[in-house]
Amino acid sequence: LMKLSLYTFVRNGLFQDFHVEAMLRHHVPYVDEIIVNEGFSDDGTFEAISSIDSKVHVHRFEWDRSDPNGWHRKFKNQARELCTGDWCLLLDCDEFMPEWEFERLR
């Protein structure tokens, strides 16, 4: 069986009302690991997501937004490079894949 990684990135997700906690909890049963690039939030996001499950690995990186057109690519790539799965699934921190799609995805 192939290993499936999900990766995402977030900064101040609670303040932005991104439902990042619910998103991570929703996907834990369906993937082998979740990698989160967390941008040193100051709204409690890190504390809220860092102990959700042993499958959720939160890595903190400073976010440099000096490139107005591509800053987000760097943070997505940092998270993807930390994945150990055979397949990697990128979701925004407030996106949900329906549970009925996971069997087909696996």
Short mmCIF file of N, CA, C and O in Angstrom, two decimals:
data_model
loop_
_atom_site.label_atom_id
_atom_site.label_comp_id
_atom_site.label_asym_id
_atom_site.label_seq_id
_atom_site.Cartn_x
_atom_site.Cartn_y
_atom_site.Cartn_z
N LEU A 1 0.84 -1.19 0.00
CA LEU A 1 0.00 0.00 0.00
C LEU A 1 0.88 1.24 0.00
O LEU A 1 1.84 1.33 0.76
N MET A 2 0.56 2.15 -0.86
CA MET A 2 1.34 3.39 -0.95
C MET A 2 0.98 4.34 0.19
O MET A 2 -0.14 4.36 0.67
N LYS A 3 1.96 5.13 0.58
CA LYS A 3 1.79 6.10 1.66
C LYS A 3 1.31 7.42 1.07
O LYS A 3 1.87 7.91 0.09
N LEU A 4 0.28 8.01 1.69
CA LEU A 4 -0.31 9.26 1.21
C LEU A 4 -0.05 10.38 2.22
O LEU A 4 -0.38 10.26 3.40
N SER A 5 0.58 11.45 1.73
CA SER A 5 0.84 12.63 2.54
C SER A 5 -0.09 13.76 2.08
O SER A 5 -0.32 13.93 0.89
N LEU A 6 -0.58 14.51 3.04
CA LEU A 6 -1.32 15.73 2.75
C LEU A 6 -0.46 16.88 3.27
O LEU A 6 0.13 16.76 4.33
N TYR A 7 -0.39 17.97 2.51
CA TYR A 7 0.38 19.11 3.00
C TYR A 7 -0.39 20.41 2.78
O TYR A 7 -1.22 20.53 1.89
N THR A 8 -0.10 21.36 3.67
CA THR A 8 -0.78 22.65 3.65
C THR A 8 0.09 23.69 4.33
O THR A 8 1.15 23.37 4.85
N PHE A 9 -0.35 24.92 4.31
CA PHE A 9 0.36 25.98 5.01
C PHE A 9 -0.64 26.96 5.60
O PHE A 9 -1.75 27.12 5.08
N VAL A 10 -0.25 27.58 6.72
CA VAL A 10 -1.18 28.49 7.40
C VAL A 10 -0.40 29.48 8.26
O VAL A 10 0.66 29.16 8.80
N ARG A 11 -0.95 30.67 8.37
CA ARG A 11 -0.45 31.66 9.31
C ARG A 11 -1.67 32.44 9.80
O ARG A 11 -2.45 32.95 9.02
N ASN A 12 -1.82 32.48 11.12
CA ASN A 12 -2.96 33.15 11.75
C ASN A 12 -4.30 32.66 11.19
O ASN A 12 -5.20 33.44 10.89
N GLY A 13 -4.40 31.35 11.07
CA GLY A 13 -5.62 30.74 10.54
C GLY A 13 -6.84 30.94 11.41
O GLY A 13 -7.96 31.03 10.90
N LEU A 14 -6.66 31.01 12.74
CA LEU A 14 -7.81 31.26 13.61
C LEU A 14 -8.35 32.67 13.40
O LEU A 14 -9.55 32.88 13.27
N PHE A 15 -7.45 33.63 13.34
CA PHE A 15 -7.85 35.02 13.11
C PHE A 15 -8.55 35.16 11.77
O PHE A 15 -9.54 35.88 11.64
N GLN A 16 -8.05 34.45 10.76
CA GLN A 16 -8.63 34.52 9.42
C GLN A 16 -9.90 33.67 9.28
O GLN A 16 -10.52 33.67 8.23
N ASP A 17 -10.26 32.93 10.34
CA ASP A 17 -11.43 32.05 10.34
C ASP A 17 -11.34 30.99 9.23
O ASP A 17 -12.30 30.74 8.50
N PHE A 18 -10.17 30.36 9.13
CA PHE A 18 -9.93 29.37 8.09
C PHE A 18 -10.37 27.94 8.44
O PHE A 18 -10.21 27.05 7.63
N HIS A 19 -10.83 27.68 9.62
CA HIS A 19 -11.27 26.33 10.03
C HIS A 19 -10.17 25.30 9.87
O HIS A 19 -10.42 24.14 9.54
N VAL A 20 -8.93 25.72 10.10
CA VAL A 20 -7.78 24.85 9.90
C VAL A 20 -7.79 23.66 10.87
O VAL A 20 -7.43 22.54 10.49
N GLU A 21 -8.24 23.88 12.09
CA GLU A 21 -8.32 22.78 13.06
C GLU A 21 -9.26 21.69 12.57
O GLU A 21 -8.93 20.51 12.57
N ALA A 22 -10.43 22.09 12.13
CA ALA A 22 -11.42 21.12 11.63
C ALA A 22 -10.92 20.44 10.37
O ALA A 22 -11.14 19.24 10.17
N MET A 23 -10.22 21.18 9.52
CA MET A 23 -9.69 20.60 8.28
C MET A 23 -8.70 19.50 8.59
O MET A 23 -8.76 18.41 8.02
N LEU A 24 -7.79 19.76 9.52
CA LEU A 24 -6.79 18.75 9.87
C LEU A 24 -7.44 17.53 10.51
O LEU A 24 -7.13 16.39 10.14
N ARG A 25 -8.35 17.75 11.44
CA ARG A 25 -9.04 16.62 12.10
C ARG A 25 -9.81 15.77 11.08
O ARG A 25 -9.85 14.55 11.17
N HIS A 26 -10.42 16.42 10.11
CA HIS A 26 -11.22 15.73 9.09
C HIS A 26 -10.36 14.77 8.27
O HIS A 26 -10.79 13.66 7.95
N HIS A 27 -9.14 15.18 7.95
CA HIS A 27 -8.31 14.38 7.04
C HIS A 27 -7.42 13.35 7.73
O HIS A 27 -6.93 12.44 7.07
N VAL A 28 -7.22 13.46 9.04
CA VAL A 28 -6.35 12.52 9.76
C VAL A 28 -6.68 11.06 9.48
O VAL A 28 -5.77 10.26 9.22
N PRO A 29 -7.95 10.64 9.50
CA PRO A 29 -8.24 9.22 9.28
C PRO A 29 -7.92 8.70 7.88
O PRO A 29 -7.82 7.50 7.67
N TYR A 30 -7.76 9.60 6.92
CA TYR A 30 -7.66 9.19 5.53
C TYR A 30 -6.26 9.25 4.94
O TYR A 30 -6.05 8.79 3.82
N VAL A 31 -5.31 9.85 5.66
CA VAL A 31 -3.95 9.98 5.12
C VAL A 31 -2.96 9.38 6.12
O VAL A 31 -3.29 9.14 7.28
N ASP A 32 -1.74 9.18 5.66
CA ASP A 32 -0.70 8.63 6.52
C ASP A 32 0.04 9.71 7.31
O ASP A 32 0.59 9.43 8.37
N GLU A 33 0.05 10.92 6.77
CA GLU A 33 0.67 12.04 7.48
C GLU A 33 0.11 13.34 6.93
O GLU A 33 -0.35 13.40 5.78
N ILE A 34 0.15 14.37 7.76
CA ILE A 34 -0.21 15.72 7.34
C ILE A 34 0.96 16.63 7.73
O ILE A 34 1.37 16.66 8.89
N ILE A 35 1.47 17.33 6.74
CA ILE A 35 2.57 18.27 6.96
C ILE A 35 2.01 19.68 6.88
O ILE A 35 1.33 20.03 5.90
N VAL A 36 2.27 20.48 7.90
CA VAL A 36 1.78 21.86 7.94
C VAL A 36 2.98 22.80 8.04
O VAL A 36 3.80 22.67 8.94
N ASN A 37 3.07 23.73 7.10
CA ASN A 37 4.03 24.82 7.20
C ASN A 37 3.30 25.94 7.93
O ASN A 37 2.37 26.54 7.39
N GLU A 38 3.70 26.20 9.16
CA GLU A 38 3.02 27.18 10.02
C GLU A 38 3.92 28.40 10.16
O GLU A 38 5.07 28.28 10.56
N GLY A 39 3.42 29.57 9.82
CA GLY A 39 4.23 30.78 9.71
C GLY A 39 4.36 31.61 10.96
O GLY A 39 4.26 32.82 10.89
N PHE A 40 4.60 30.97 12.10
CA PHE A 40 4.76 31.69 13.37
C PHE A 40 3.55 32.58 13.66
O PHE A 40 3.68 33.79 13.84
N SER A 41 2.38 31.97 13.70
CA SER A 41 1.14 32.68 13.99
C SER A 41 1.21 33.33 15.37
O SER A 41 1.87 32.81 16.27
N ASP A 42 0.48 34.42 15.52
CA ASP A 42 0.40 35.07 16.83
C ASP A 42 -1.03 35.12 17.35
O ASP A 42 -1.37 35.90 18.23
N ASP A 43 -1.89 34.24 16.79
CA ASP A 43 -3.30 34.22 17.18
C ASP A 43 -3.72 32.91 17.85
O ASP A 43 -4.89 32.66 18.05
N GLY A 44 -2.76 32.04 18.17
CA GLY A 44 -3.08 30.75 18.80
C GLY A 44 -3.21 29.59 17.82
O GLY A 44 -3.49 28.47 18.24
N THR A 45 -3.01 29.85 16.54
CA THR A 45 -3.13 28.77 15.55
C THR A 45 -2.15 27.64 15.84
O THR A 45 -2.54 26.47 15.85
N PHE A 46 -0.88 27.97 16.07
CA PHE A 46 0.12 26.94 16.34
C PHE A 46 -0.30 26.07 17.51
O PHE A 46 -0.27 24.84 17.44
N GLU A 47 -0.72 26.69 18.59
CA GLU A 47 -1.12 25.95 19.79
C GLU A 47 -2.35 25.07 19.51
O GLU A 47 -2.45 23.95 20.00
N ALA A 48 -3.26 25.57 18.68
CA ALA A 48 -4.49 24.83 18.38
C ALA A 48 -4.24 23.60 17.52
O ALA A 48 -4.95 22.61 17.64
N ILE A 49 -3.24 23.66 16.65
CA ILE A 49 -3.04 22.55 15.70
C ILE A 49 -1.87 21.65 16.03
O ILE A 49 -1.76 20.56 15.48
N SER A 50 -1.01 22.04 16.94
CA SER A 50 0.23 21.29 17.14
C SER A 50 0.05 19.96 17.86
O SER A 50 0.94 19.12 17.81
N SER A 51 -1.08 19.75 18.51
CA SER A 51 -1.26 18.47 19.22
C SER A 51 -2.55 17.77 18.81
O SER A 51 -3.13 17.02 19.59
N ILE A 52 -3.00 17.96 17.58
CA ILE A 52 -4.24 17.34 17.10
C ILE A 52 -4.11 15.83 17.03
O ILE A 52 -4.97 15.10 17.48
N ASP A 53 -3.01 15.35 16.46
CA ASP A 53 -2.82 13.91 16.26
C ASP A 53 -1.34 13.68 15.94
O ASP A 53 -0.68 14.57 15.43
N SER A 54 -0.88 12.48 16.19
CA SER A 54 0.53 12.17 15.90
C SER A 54 0.82 12.17 14.39
O SER A 54 1.98 12.25 14.00
N LYS A 55 -0.20 12.09 13.56
CA LYS A 55 0.00 12.15 12.11
C LYS A 55 0.22 13.58 11.61
O LYS A 55 0.65 13.77 10.48
N VAL A 56 -0.14 14.56 12.43
CA VAL A 56 -0.02 15.97 12.03
C VAL A 56 1.34 16.50 12.49
O VAL A 56 1.62 16.54 13.68
N HIS A 57 2.16 16.87 11.53
CA HIS A 57 3.51 17.37 11.81
C HIS A 57 3.56 18.86 11.44
O HIS A 57 3.49 19.20 10.26
N VAL A 58 3.67 19.70 12.46
CA VAL A 58 3.67 21.15 12.25
C VAL A 58 5.11 21.64 12.27
O VAL A 58 5.83 21.42 13.25
N HIS A 59 5.52 22.29 11.20
CA HIS A 59 6.86 22.85 11.07
C HIS A 59 6.70 24.36 10.93
O HIS A 59 5.90 24.83 10.14
N ARG A 60 7.51 25.09 11.69
CA ARG A 60 7.39 26.55 11.69
C ARG A 60 8.50 27.17 10.85
O ARG A 60 9.67 26.87 11.03
N PHE A 61 8.10 28.03 9.94
CA PHE A 61 9.01 28.78 9.09
C PHE A 61 8.59 30.24 9.08
O PHE A 61 7.41 30.55 9.10
N GLU A 62 9.58 31.13 9.02
CA GLU A 62 9.27 32.54 8.82
C GLU A 62 8.76 32.73 7.40
O GLU A 62 9.31 32.16 6.46
N TRP A 63 7.75 33.52 7.26
CA TRP A 63 7.17 33.77 5.95
C TRP A 63 7.70 35.07 5.38
O TRP A 63 7.47 36.14 5.94
N ASP A 64 8.40 34.98 4.27
CA ASP A 64 8.93 36.16 3.58
C ASP A 64 8.01 36.44 2.40
O ASP A 64 7.96 35.67 1.44
N ARG A 65 7.30 37.53 2.47
CA ARG A 65 6.35 37.87 1.41
C ARG A 65 6.92 38.92 0.45
O ARG A 65 6.16 39.68 -0.16
N SER A 66 8.23 38.96 0.29
CA SER A 66 8.84 39.98 -0.56
C SER A 66 8.49 39.80 -2.03
O SER A 66 8.52 40.76 -2.79
N ASP A 67 8.17 38.61 -2.46
CA ASP A 67 7.73 38.37 -3.83
C ASP A 67 6.20 38.40 -3.85
O ASP A 67 5.55 37.43 -3.48
N PRO A 68 5.59 39.50 -4.28
CA PRO A 68 4.14 39.64 -4.19
C PRO A 68 3.37 38.65 -5.07
O PRO A 68 2.20 38.37 -4.81
N ASN A 69 4.02 38.09 -6.09
CA ASN A 69 3.32 37.18 -7.00
C ASN A 69 3.54 35.70 -6.71
O ASN A 69 2.79 34.87 -7.18
N GLY A 70 4.58 35.37 -5.95
CA GLY A 70 4.88 33.96 -5.78
C GLY A 70 5.29 33.55 -4.39
O GLY A 70 5.81 32.45 -4.20
N TRP A 71 5.06 34.39 -3.39
CA TRP A 71 5.50 34.08 -2.03
C TRP A 71 4.92 32.76 -1.53
O TRP A 71 5.59 32.00 -0.87
N HIS A 72 3.68 32.48 -1.90
CA HIS A 72 3.01 31.28 -1.39
C HIS A 72 3.63 29.99 -1.93
O HIS A 72 3.60 28.96 -1.27
N ARG A 73 4.21 30.03 -3.14
CA ARG A 73 4.83 28.84 -3.70
C ARG A 73 5.96 28.31 -2.82
O ARG A 73 6.12 27.10 -2.66
N LYS A 74 6.72 29.21 -2.24
CA LYS A 74 7.84 28.81 -1.39
C LYS A 74 7.34 28.02 -0.18
O LYS A 74 7.91 27.00 0.19
N PHE A 75 6.25 28.47 0.41
CA PHE A 75 5.75 27.82 1.61
C PHE A 75 5.06 26.50 1.30
O PHE A 75 5.17 25.54 2.06
N LYS A 76 4.41 26.42 0.16
CA LYS A 76 3.85 25.13 -0.28
C LYS A 76 4.99 24.15 -0.53
O LYS A 76 4.92 23.00 -0.11
N ASN A 77 6.03 24.61 -1.21
CA ASN A 77 7.16 23.73 -1.52
C ASN A 77 7.90 23.28 -0.27
O ASN A 77 8.33 22.13 -0.19
N GLN A 78 8.06 24.18 0.71
CA GLN A 78 8.71 23.78 1.97
C GLN A 78 7.93 22.63 2.60
O GLN A 78 8.54 21.66 3.09
N ALA A 79 6.61 22.72 2.62
CA ALA A 79 5.79 21.65 3.20
C ALA A 79 5.90 20.38 2.38
O ALA A 79 6.07 19.28 2.92
N ARG A 80 5.82 20.50 1.06
CA ARG A 80 5.89 19.32 0.19
C ARG A 80 7.21 18.58 0.35
O ARG A 80 7.25 17.35 0.39
N GLU A 81 8.30 19.32 0.49
CA GLU A 81 9.61 18.70 0.63
C GLU A 81 9.75 17.91 1.93
O GLU A 81 10.60 17.03 2.04
N LEU A 82 8.90 18.20 2.91
CA LEU A 82 8.93 17.47 4.18
C LEU A 82 8.06 16.21 4.16
O LEU A 82 8.10 15.41 5.08
N CYS A 83 7.28 16.05 3.11
CA CYS A 83 6.42 14.87 2.99
C CYS A 83 7.26 13.61 2.77
O CYS A 83 8.27 13.66 2.08
N THR A 84 6.81 12.50 3.33
CA THR A 84 7.50 11.23 3.15
C THR A 84 6.66 10.23 2.36
O THR A 84 7.08 9.09 2.17
N GLY A 85 5.50 10.64 1.91
CA GLY A 85 4.60 9.74 1.20
C GLY A 85 5.02 9.49 -0.24
O GLY A 85 5.82 10.22 -0.82
N ASP A 86 4.44 8.42 -0.80
CA ASP A 86 4.63 8.13 -2.22
C ASP A 86 3.84 9.11 -3.08
O ASP A 86 4.21 9.41 -4.21
N TRP A 87 2.74 9.56 -2.53
CA TRP A 87 1.87 10.55 -3.17
C TRP A 87 1.65 11.69 -2.19
O TRP A 87 1.52 11.47 -0.99
N CYS A 88 1.57 12.92 -2.73
CA CYS A 88 1.36 14.10 -1.90
C CYS A 88 0.15 14.87 -2.40
O CYS A 88 0.03 15.12 -3.60
N LEU A 89 -0.70 15.22 -1.49
CA LEU A 89 -1.94 15.93 -1.79
C LEU A 89 -1.87 17.32 -1.17
O LEU A 89 -1.72 17.44 0.05
N LEU A 90 -1.97 18.35 -1.99
CA LEU A 90 -1.96 19.73 -1.51
C LEU A 90 -3.39 20.22 -1.33
O LEU A 90 -4.20 20.12 -2.25
N LEU A 91 -3.70 20.71 -0.14
CA LEU A 91 -4.98 21.37 0.11
C LEU A 91 -4.70 22.67 0.84
O LEU A 91 -3.78 22.74 1.67
N ASP A 92 -5.45 23.71 0.52
CA ASP A 92 -5.38 24.92 1.32
C ASP A 92 -5.88 24.58 2.72
O ASP A 92 -6.62 23.61 2.92
N CYS A 93 -5.49 25.39 3.69
CA CYS A 93 -5.76 25.05 5.10
C CYS A 93 -7.24 25.12 5.46
O CYS A 93 -7.62 24.74 6.57
N ASP A 94 -8.08 25.57 4.53
CA ASP A 94 -9.52 25.59 4.80
C ASP A 94 -10.30 24.76 3.77
O ASP A 94 -11.51 24.86 3.67
N GLU A 95 -9.60 23.91 3.02
CA GLU A 95 -10.26 23.05 2.04
C GLU A 95 -10.50 21.67 2.63
O GLU A 95 -9.67 21.15 3.36
N PHE A 96 -11.59 21.08 2.25
CA PHE A 96 -11.96 19.75 2.73
C PHE A 96 -12.22 18.84 1.54
O PHE A 96 -12.97 19.20 0.64
N MET A 97 -11.59 17.67 1.56
CA MET A 97 -11.92 16.65 0.58
C MET A 97 -13.04 15.81 1.17
O MET A 97 -12.93 15.36 2.32
N PRO A 98 -14.11 15.57 0.43
CA PRO A 98 -15.22 14.77 0.99
C PRO A 98 -14.76 13.35 1.31
O PRO A 98 -14.00 12.75 0.56
N GLU A 99 -15.23 12.84 2.44
CA GLU A 99 -14.80 11.52 2.88
C GLU A 99 -15.15 10.42 1.88
O GLU A 99 -14.44 9.44 1.77
N TRP A 100 -16.20 10.61 1.09
CA TRP A 100 -16.58 9.58 0.11
C TRP A 100 -15.61 9.52 -1.07
O TRP A 100 -15.63 8.59 -1.84
N GLU A 101 -14.72 10.48 -1.21
CA GLU A 101 -13.72 10.47 -2.29
C GLU A 101 -12.42 9.76 -1.88
O GLU A 101 -11.61 9.43 -2.74
N PHE A 102 -12.22 9.53 -0.59
CA PHE A 102 -10.93 9.01 -0.15
C PHE A 102 -10.67 7.57 -0.56
O PHE A 102 -9.55 7.22 -0.88
N GLU A 103 -11.68 6.74 -0.56
CA GLU A 103 -11.46 5.36 -0.96
C GLU A 103 -10.97 5.30 -2.40
O GLU A 103 -10.02 4.59 -2.74
N ARG A 104 -11.58 6.09 -3.26
CA ARG A 104 -11.17 6.15 -4.66
C ARG A 104 -9.76 6.72 -4.79
O ARG A 104 -8.96 6.26 -5.59
N LEU A 105 -9.45 7.73 -3.98
CA LEU A 105 -8.13 8.33 -4.01
C LEU A 105 -7.06 7.33 -3.56
O LEU A 105 -6.00 7.22 -4.18
N ARG A 106 -7.34 6.57 -2.52
CA ARG A 106 -6.36 5.58 -2.03
C ARG A 106 -6.14 4.53 -3.10
O ARG A 106 -5.07 4.00 -3.25
#
